[in-house]
Every structure is written in structure tokens, then in C-alpha cells.
mmCIF file of C-alpha atoms in Angstrom:
data_model
loop_
_atom_site.group_PDB
_atom_site.id
_atom_site.type_symbol
_atom_site.label_atom_id
_atom_site.label_comp_id
_atom_site.label_asym_id
_atom_site.label_seq_id
_atom_site.Cartn_x
_atom_site.Cartn_y
_atom_site.Cartn_z
ATOM 1 C CA UNK A 1 0.045 0.000 -0.051
ATOM 2 C CA UNK A 2 1.297 3.432 -0.893
ATOM 3 C CA UNK A 3 -0.257 6.327 1.095
ATOM 4 C CA UNK A 4 0.421 9.888 0.121
ATOM 5 C CA UNK A 5 -0.011 12.839 2.427
ATOM 6 C CA UNK A 6 -0.231 15.748 0.037
ATOM 7 C CA UNK A 7 -0.902 19.630 0.373
ATOM 8 C CA UNK A 8 0.337 22.471 -1.730
ATOM 9 C CA UNK A 9 -0.145 24.615 1.610
ATOM 10 C CA UNK A 10 2.451 24.520 4.315
ATOM 11 C CA UNK A 11 1.748 24.394 8.086
ATOM 12 C CA UNK A 12 -1.466 22.281 7.795
ATOM 13 C CA UNK A 13 -0.074 19.081 9.568
ATOM 14 C CA UNK A 14 1.060 17.136 6.556
ATOM 15 C CA UNK A 15 4.461 16.033 8.003
ATOM 16 C CA UNK A 16 3.233 14.923 11.431
ATOM 17 C CA UNK A 17 0.464 12.820 9.753
ATOM 18 C CA UNK A 18 3.040 10.998 7.594
ATOM 19 C CA UNK A 19 5.351 10.695 10.512
ATOM 20 C CA UNK A 20 2.559 9.283 12.674
ATOM 21 C CA UNK A 21 1.665 6.675 10.054
ATOM 22 C CA UNK A 22 5.419 5.748 9.785
ATOM 23 C CA UNK A 23 5.850 5.316 13.454
ATOM 24 C CA UNK A 24 2.798 3.201 13.816
ATOM 25 C CA UNK A 25 3.861 1.058 10.847
ATOM 26 C CA UNK A 26 7.591 0.481 11.219
ATOM 27 C CA UNK A 27 7.794 -1.811 8.088
ATOM 28 C CA UNK A 28 6.830 1.203 5.867
ATOM 29 C CA UNK A 29 9.136 2.991 3.694
ATOM 30 C CA UNK A 30 9.255 6.787 3.993
ATOM 31 C CA UNK A 31 9.478 9.081 0.772
ATOM 32 C CA UNK A 32 9.486 12.652 0.362
ATOM 33 C CA UNK A 33 10.160 15.509 -2.213
ATOM 34 C CA UNK A 34 11.094 17.923 0.434
ATOM 35 C CA UNK A 35 14.895 18.231 0.363
ATOM 36 C CA UNK A 36 15.142 19.683 3.981
ATOM 37 C CA UNK A 37 12.719 17.124 5.550
ATOM 38 C CA UNK A 38 13.178 16.112 9.066
ATOM 39 C CA UNK A 39 12.794 12.386 7.972
ATOM 40 C CA UNK A 40 16.481 12.477 7.002
ATOM 41 C CA UNK A 41 17.563 12.572 10.649
ATOM 42 C CA UNK A 42 15.183 9.978 11.908
ATOM 43 C CA UNK A 43 17.501 7.311 13.670
ATOM 44 C CA UNK A 44 15.192 4.435 14.348
ATOM 45 C CA UNK A 45 14.186 4.030 10.663
ATOM 46 C CA UNK A 46 16.676 2.256 8.622
ATOM 47 C CA UNK A 47 18.589 4.443 5.882
ATOM 48 C CA UNK A 48 17.544 2.045 3.243
ATOM 49 C CA UNK A 49 13.906 2.830 4.020
ATOM 50 C CA UNK A 50 14.193 6.556 3.602
ATOM 51 C CA UNK A 51 13.725 8.005 0.091
ATOM 52 C CA UNK A 52 14.567 11.608 -0.635
ATOM 53 C CA UNK A 53 14.180 12.949 -4.136
ATOM 54 C CA UNK A 54 14.188 16.405 -5.449
ATOM 55 C CA UNK A 55 10.815 18.036 -6.649
ATOM 56 C CA UNK A 56 11.920 17.743 -10.401
ATOM 57 C CA UNK A 57 12.668 13.878 -10.071
ATOM 58 C CA UNK A 58 10.119 11.214 -10.698
ATOM 59 C CA UNK A 59 8.757 8.764 -8.313
ATOM 60 C CA UNK A 60 8.920 5.279 -9.569
ATOM 61 C CA UNK A 61 7.171 2.323 -8.307
ATOM 62 C CA UNK A 62 10.144 0.003 -7.443
ATOM 63 C CA UNK A 63 13.396 1.707 -8.041
ATOM 64 C CA UNK A 64 14.142 5.278 -6.737
ATOM 65 C CA UNK A 65 16.983 7.584 -6.944
ATOM 66 C CA UNK A 66 19.820 7.261 -4.295
ATOM 67 C CA UNK A 67 20.055 3.508 -5.239
ATOM 68 C CA UNK A 68 17.174 2.651 -3.033
ATOM 69 C CA UNK A 69 15.534 -0.432 -3.981
ATOM 70 C CA UNK A 70 11.774 -0.821 -2.710
ATOM 71 C CA UNK A 71 10.684 -4.410 -2.396
ATOM 72 C CA UNK A 72 7.755 -5.521 -4.622
ATOM 73 C CA UNK A 73 4.425 -4.919 -2.736
ATOM 74 C CA UNK A 74 6.229 -2.993 -0.017
ATOM 75 C CA UNK A 75 4.132 -0.302 1.878
ATOM 76 C CA UNK A 76 5.163 3.299 1.856
ATOM 77 C CA UNK A 77 4.088 6.701 3.051
ATOM 78 C CA UNK A 78 4.902 9.767 0.985
ATOM 79 C CA UNK A 79 5.221 13.243 2.377
ATOM 80 C CA UNK A 80 4.486 15.226 -0.662
ATOM 81 C CA UNK A 81 4.564 18.990 -1.238
ATOM 82 C CA UNK A 82 4.288 21.436 -4.109
ATOM 83 C CA UNK A 83 1.513 22.291 -6.700
ATOM 84 C CA UNK A 84 0.342 19.970 -9.613
ATOM 85 C CA UNK A 85 0.286 23.420 -11.595
ATOM 86 C CA UNK A 86 4.135 23.523 -11.333
ATOM 87 C CA UNK A 87 6.304 21.446 -13.575
ATOM 88 C CA UNK A 88 7.532 19.226 -10.612
ATOM 89 C CA UNK A 89 7.509 15.587 -11.852
ATOM 90 C CA UNK A 90 7.616 14.228 -8.257
ATOM 91 C CA UNK A 91 4.058 15.154 -7.659
ATOM 92 C CA UNK A 92 2.183 13.529 -10.480
ATOM 93 C CA UNK A 93 4.451 10.560 -10.422
ATOM 94 C CA UNK A 94 3.824 10.118 -6.675
ATOM 95 C CA UNK A 95 0.077 10.391 -6.985
ATOM 96 C CA UNK A 96 0.096 8.050 -9.999
ATOM 97 C CA UNK A 97 1.433 5.135 -7.786
ATOM 98 C CA UNK A 98 -0.556 5.936 -4.732
ATOM 99 C CA UNK A 99 -3.471 3.969 -3.472
ATOM 100 C CA UNK A 100 -4.856 6.682 -1.236
ATOM 101 C CA UNK A 101 -3.997 10.453 -0.709
ATOM 102 C CA UNK A 102 -4.612 12.266 2.423
ATOM 103 C CA UNK A 103 -5.202 16.015 2.124
ATOM 104 C CA UNK A 104 -4.885 17.907 5.534
ATOM 105 C CA UNK A 105 -6.802 21.161 5.739
ATOM 106 C CA UNK A 106 -7.059 23.349 8.717
ATOM 107 C CA UNK A 107 -9.732 25.981 9.403
ATOM 108 C CA UNK A 108 -7.788 29.079 7.965
ATOM 109 C CA UNK A 109 -9.160 30.675 4.809
ATOM 110 C CA UNK A 110 -5.908 30.145 2.938
ATOM 111 C CA UNK A 111 -5.688 26.471 4.045
ATOM 112 C CA UNK A 112 -9.299 25.796 3.000
ATOM 113 C CA UNK A 113 -8.922 27.378 -0.364
ATOM 114 C CA UNK A 114 -5.617 25.837 -1.333
ATOM 115 C CA UNK A 115 -6.841 22.454 0.139
ATOM 116 C CA UNK A 116 -9.851 22.396 -2.110
ATOM 117 C CA UNK A 117 -7.689 23.556 -5.086
ATOM 118 C CA UNK A 118 -5.565 20.709 -4.402
ATOM 119 C CA UNK A 119 -8.351 18.250 -4.286
ATOM 120 C CA UNK A 120 -9.887 19.636 -7.555
ATOM 121 C CA UNK A 121 -6.415 19.077 -9.305
ATOM 122 C CA UNK A 122 -6.269 15.638 -8.007
ATOM 123 C CA UNK A 123 -9.768 14.927 -9.176
ATOM 124 C CA UNK A 124 -8.953 16.261 -12.629
ATOM 125 C CA UNK A 125 -5.764 14.409 -13.295
ATOM 126 C CA UNK A 126 -6.446 11.189 -11.213
ATOM 127 C CA UNK A 127 -10.237 10.881 -10.976
ATOM 128 C CA UNK A 128 -9.996 7.369 -9.668
ATOM 129 C CA UNK A 129 -7.606 8.079 -6.772
ATOM 130 C CA UNK A 130 -9.145 7.720 -3.270
ATOM 131 C CA UNK A 131 -9.059 10.942 -1.414
ATOM 132 C CA UNK A 132 -9.610 11.446 2.418
ATOM 133 C CA UNK A 133 -9.720 14.906 3.765
ATOM 134 C CA UNK A 134 -8.216 15.285 7.216
ATOM 135 C CA UNK A 135 -9.515 18.364 9.099
ATOM 136 C CA UNK A 136 -6.437 19.370 11.174
ATOM 137 C CA UNK A 137 -5.665 21.490 14.105
ATOM 138 C CA UNK A 138 -9.174 21.670 15.301
ATOM 139 C CA UNK A 139 -9.817 23.675 18.438
ATOM 140 C CA UNK A 140 -12.982 24.734 20.210
ATOM 141 C CA UNK A 141 -14.390 28.088 18.896
ATOM 142 C CA UNK A 142 -15.661 29.881 22.037
ATOM 143 C CA UNK A 143 -18.000 28.911 24.770
ATOM 144 C CA UNK A 144 -20.915 27.935 22.470
ATOM 145 C CA UNK A 145 -18.843 25.513 20.513
ATOM 146 C CA UNK A 146 -20.150 22.623 22.737
ATOM 147 C CA UNK A 147 -19.815 19.063 21.318
ATOM 148 C CA UNK A 148 -18.344 16.699 23.995
ATOM 149 C CA UNK A 149 -15.588 14.508 22.421
ATOM 150 C CA UNK A 150 -17.209 14.204 19.069
ATOM 151 C CA UNK A 151 -15.032 16.566 16.953
ATOM 152 C CA UNK A 152 -17.321 16.003 13.895
ATOM 153 C CA UNK A 153 -19.661 18.298 15.546
ATOM 154 C CA UNK A 154 -17.231 21.130 16.193
ATOM 155 C CA UNK A 155 -17.661 24.332 14.384
ATOM 156 C CA UNK A 156 -14.299 24.266 12.677
ATOM 157 C CA UNK A 157 -14.897 20.788 11.466
ATOM 158 C CA UNK A 158 -18.291 21.622 9.977
ATOM 159 C CA UNK A 159 -16.908 24.686 8.153
ATOM 160 C CA UNK A 160 -14.075 22.578 6.443
ATOM 161 C CA UNK A 161 -16.394 19.790 5.595
ATOM 162 C CA UNK A 162 -19.065 22.039 4.160
ATOM 163 C CA UNK A 163 -16.662 24.005 1.961
ATOM 164 C CA UNK A 164 -14.979 20.717 0.738
ATOM 165 C CA UNK A 165 -18.263 18.930 -0.085
ATOM 166 C CA UNK A 166 -19.649 22.062 -1.918
ATOM 167 C CA UNK A 167 -16.592 22.585 -4.029
ATOM 168 C CA UNK A 168 -15.298 19.064 -5.040
ATOM 169 C CA UNK A 169 -16.664 16.035 -6.881
ATOM 170 C CA UNK A 170 -18.317 13.204 -4.936
ATOM 171 C CA UNK A 171 -19.052 12.949 -1.284
ATOM 172 C CA UNK A 172 -15.499 12.903 0.116
ATOM 173 C CA UNK A 173 -14.874 11.488 3.470
ATOM 174 C CA UNK A 174 -13.684 14.264 5.984
ATOM 175 C CA UNK A 175 -12.208 13.128 9.243
ATOM 176 C CA UNK A 176 -11.300 15.245 12.168
ATOM 177 C CA UNK A 177 -7.919 15.612 13.951
ATOM 178 C CA UNK A 178 -7.863 17.940 17.133
ATOM 179 C CA UNK A 179 -4.881 20.082 17.686
ATOM 180 C CA UNK A 180 -2.391 18.709 20.149
ATOM 181 C CA UNK A 181 1.054 19.935 21.090
ATOM 182 C CA UNK A 182 2.158 16.250 20.766
ATOM 183 C CA UNK A 183 2.415 16.666 16.949
ATOM 184 C CA UNK A 184 5.542 18.658 17.622
ATOM 185 C CA UNK A 185 7.074 15.727 19.300
ATOM 186 C CA UNK A 186 6.429 13.041 16.653
ATOM 187 C CA UNK A 187 9.471 13.481 14.567
ATOM 188 C CA UNK A 188 11.614 15.110 17.486
ATOM 189 C CA UNK A 189 10.941 12.085 19.870
ATOM 190 C CA UNK A 190 10.525 9.566 17.037
ATOM 191 C CA UNK A 191 7.154 8.257 18.531
ATOM 192 C CA UNK A 192 3.672 8.126 17.401
ATOM 193 C CA UNK A 193 0.705 9.682 19.168
ATOM 194 C CA UNK A 194 -0.686 6.237 20.149
ATOM 195 C CA UNK A 195 2.627 5.527 22.066
ATOM 196 C CA UNK A 196 2.562 8.993 23.609
ATOM 197 C CA UNK A 197 -1.036 8.237 24.798
ATOM 198 C CA UNK A 198 0.408 5.260 26.619
ATOM 199 C CA UNK A 199 2.956 7.092 28.814
ATOM 200 C CA UNK A 200 2.235 6.931 32.617
ATOM 201 C CA UNK A 201 2.030 10.747 33.008
ATOM 202 C CA UNK A 202 0.434 13.152 30.591
ATOM 203 C CA UNK A 203 -0.713 10.297 28.050
ATOM 204 C CA UNK A 204 -4.450 11.125 28.672
ATOM 205 C CA UNK A 205 -4.067 14.390 26.713
ATOM 206 C CA UNK A 206 -3.234 12.218 23.632
ATOM 207 C CA UNK A 207 -6.056 9.651 23.862
ATOM 208 C CA UNK A 208 -8.534 11.632 21.494
ATOM 209 C CA UNK A 209 -5.878 12.167 18.746
ATOM 210 C CA UNK A 210 -4.913 8.482 19.066
ATOM 211 C CA UNK A 211 -8.539 7.391 18.507
ATOM 212 C CA UNK A 212 -8.805 9.749 15.574
ATOM 213 C CA UNK A 213 -5.724 8.243 13.982
ATOM 214 C CA UNK A 214 -7.356 4.840 14.483
ATOM 215 C CA UNK A 215 -10.427 6.069 12.531
ATOM 216 C CA UNK A 216 -8.184 7.406 9.775
ATOM 217 C CA UNK A 217 -6.248 4.090 9.711
ATOM 218 C CA UNK A 218 -9.556 2.112 9.318
ATOM 219 C CA UNK A 219 -10.644 4.482 6.459
ATOM 220 C CA UNK A 220 -7.280 3.868 4.828
ATOM 221 C CA UNK A 221 -7.460 0.169 5.288
ATOM 222 C CA UNK A 222 -4.807 -0.251 8.258
ATOM 223 C CA UNK A 223 -5.684 -2.081 11.376
ATOM 224 C CA UNK A 224 -4.954 -0.354 14.642
ATOM 225 C CA UNK A 225 -6.822 0.148 17.886
ATOM 226 C CA UNK A 226 -6.029 2.529 20.723
ATOM 227 C CA UNK A 227 -7.234 1.473 24.087
#
């Protein structure tokens, strides 16, 4: 399985999502077209499972640059940035080999607009590619934003979901991912949100994000369960 996390907008949570998938699935390869990616410095992932290419290069299904050979039917997560409108070969070739693409969007105007533009481009050039939208960095919006722990009922989620569904083809699945400071620790500590949720002190703060990642994994077709 090849899972691509893609956004033309920075700061929406793309890399933490890709990193969390990687640390929850240690048999995965990690690939990126970001030359300054933090994935380069990850120590608990073998170097032969890290694939770094320039935006101008092509992703190929089995053999990549740097002499990295990817085993047949191996699983991979791709952290992908840039715009399909640009002449970057890495973007269309990565999408072409993907089984599913995750598009993170937060509740900022520029993020929503660029996120929808990203989805529209994918649907134009890759109409059969499965797309899952991840509504990221969700926070409660004032005292009247009451919804318990069901973040699909939050104001921010509803705004993102409504705009996506009004401006894209089909009834795309939109899943919530609440804001957590733990996302900053995923690459730095080389640990997933699920594992952070299991630490003796402070783990409770990560329980909801861990369960939300489980829902995302189920939608993708990965089997994980947080307790």
C-alpha cells in the first residue's frame, strides 16, 4: 500500500500525519520530495527505508534515486509538497502510484482554499484516486462550541467539511484531527501519538488524537486500535 499525504499549503499538519503513520507502521518506507525534510535525521528508521528525491525527479514504483530498491508490494508513506500546476515531476508520479491520498486542511481561509484547489487538481488528473480529507488543528471556537468529544460536531470541522463537499466532486470522506502539542514531538521524539497516549504521566491528553488516527487508519485500510 502506498499512502500519500499531500498539500500545496504548508503548516497544515502534513508531515506530522506522515510521521505518525510511519511510526505506527515500522515496516513502511518513507519517501518525500522535501529536500530539508526532518525524516532524513530519524534514527530508528533504517536508511534504506528513507527515500529523498528532488521535486523535479520522478517517483517510480520500485526503483528510486539514491540507489534505494523498494521491495515488490512494500508499503510506503509519501510526504508530498508542491503544486500540480508546477512542472515538478515528483508530484504527478507520486500520485500515480498511490492507493490513497490524504489532504490535510485546517480552518484558516488560505488553507481551505488551497486545500480544495489541491483536491480539484487531483480529481482532474487522477479521477479514480481515493481521497480522504483530514480536518487538522481543530480547536473549540468559543463557549458556544459545545460537542463533547465528538469533533465532527465542532464548528471548525463543519466549516471545513461544508466547503470541501460544496466545491469538490463526490461525497469525500472528511475526518477530524484535533490540535495537540504532541504533534511537535512526533519527529523530534520519533514516537507516534498512540505511544505518547500510553505514557504514565500526561498520556491522557493524547487519547482523543490517538483514537482519531485509528479512525483514519480504518478508512485507509490499516488495522490499529487504541485503548
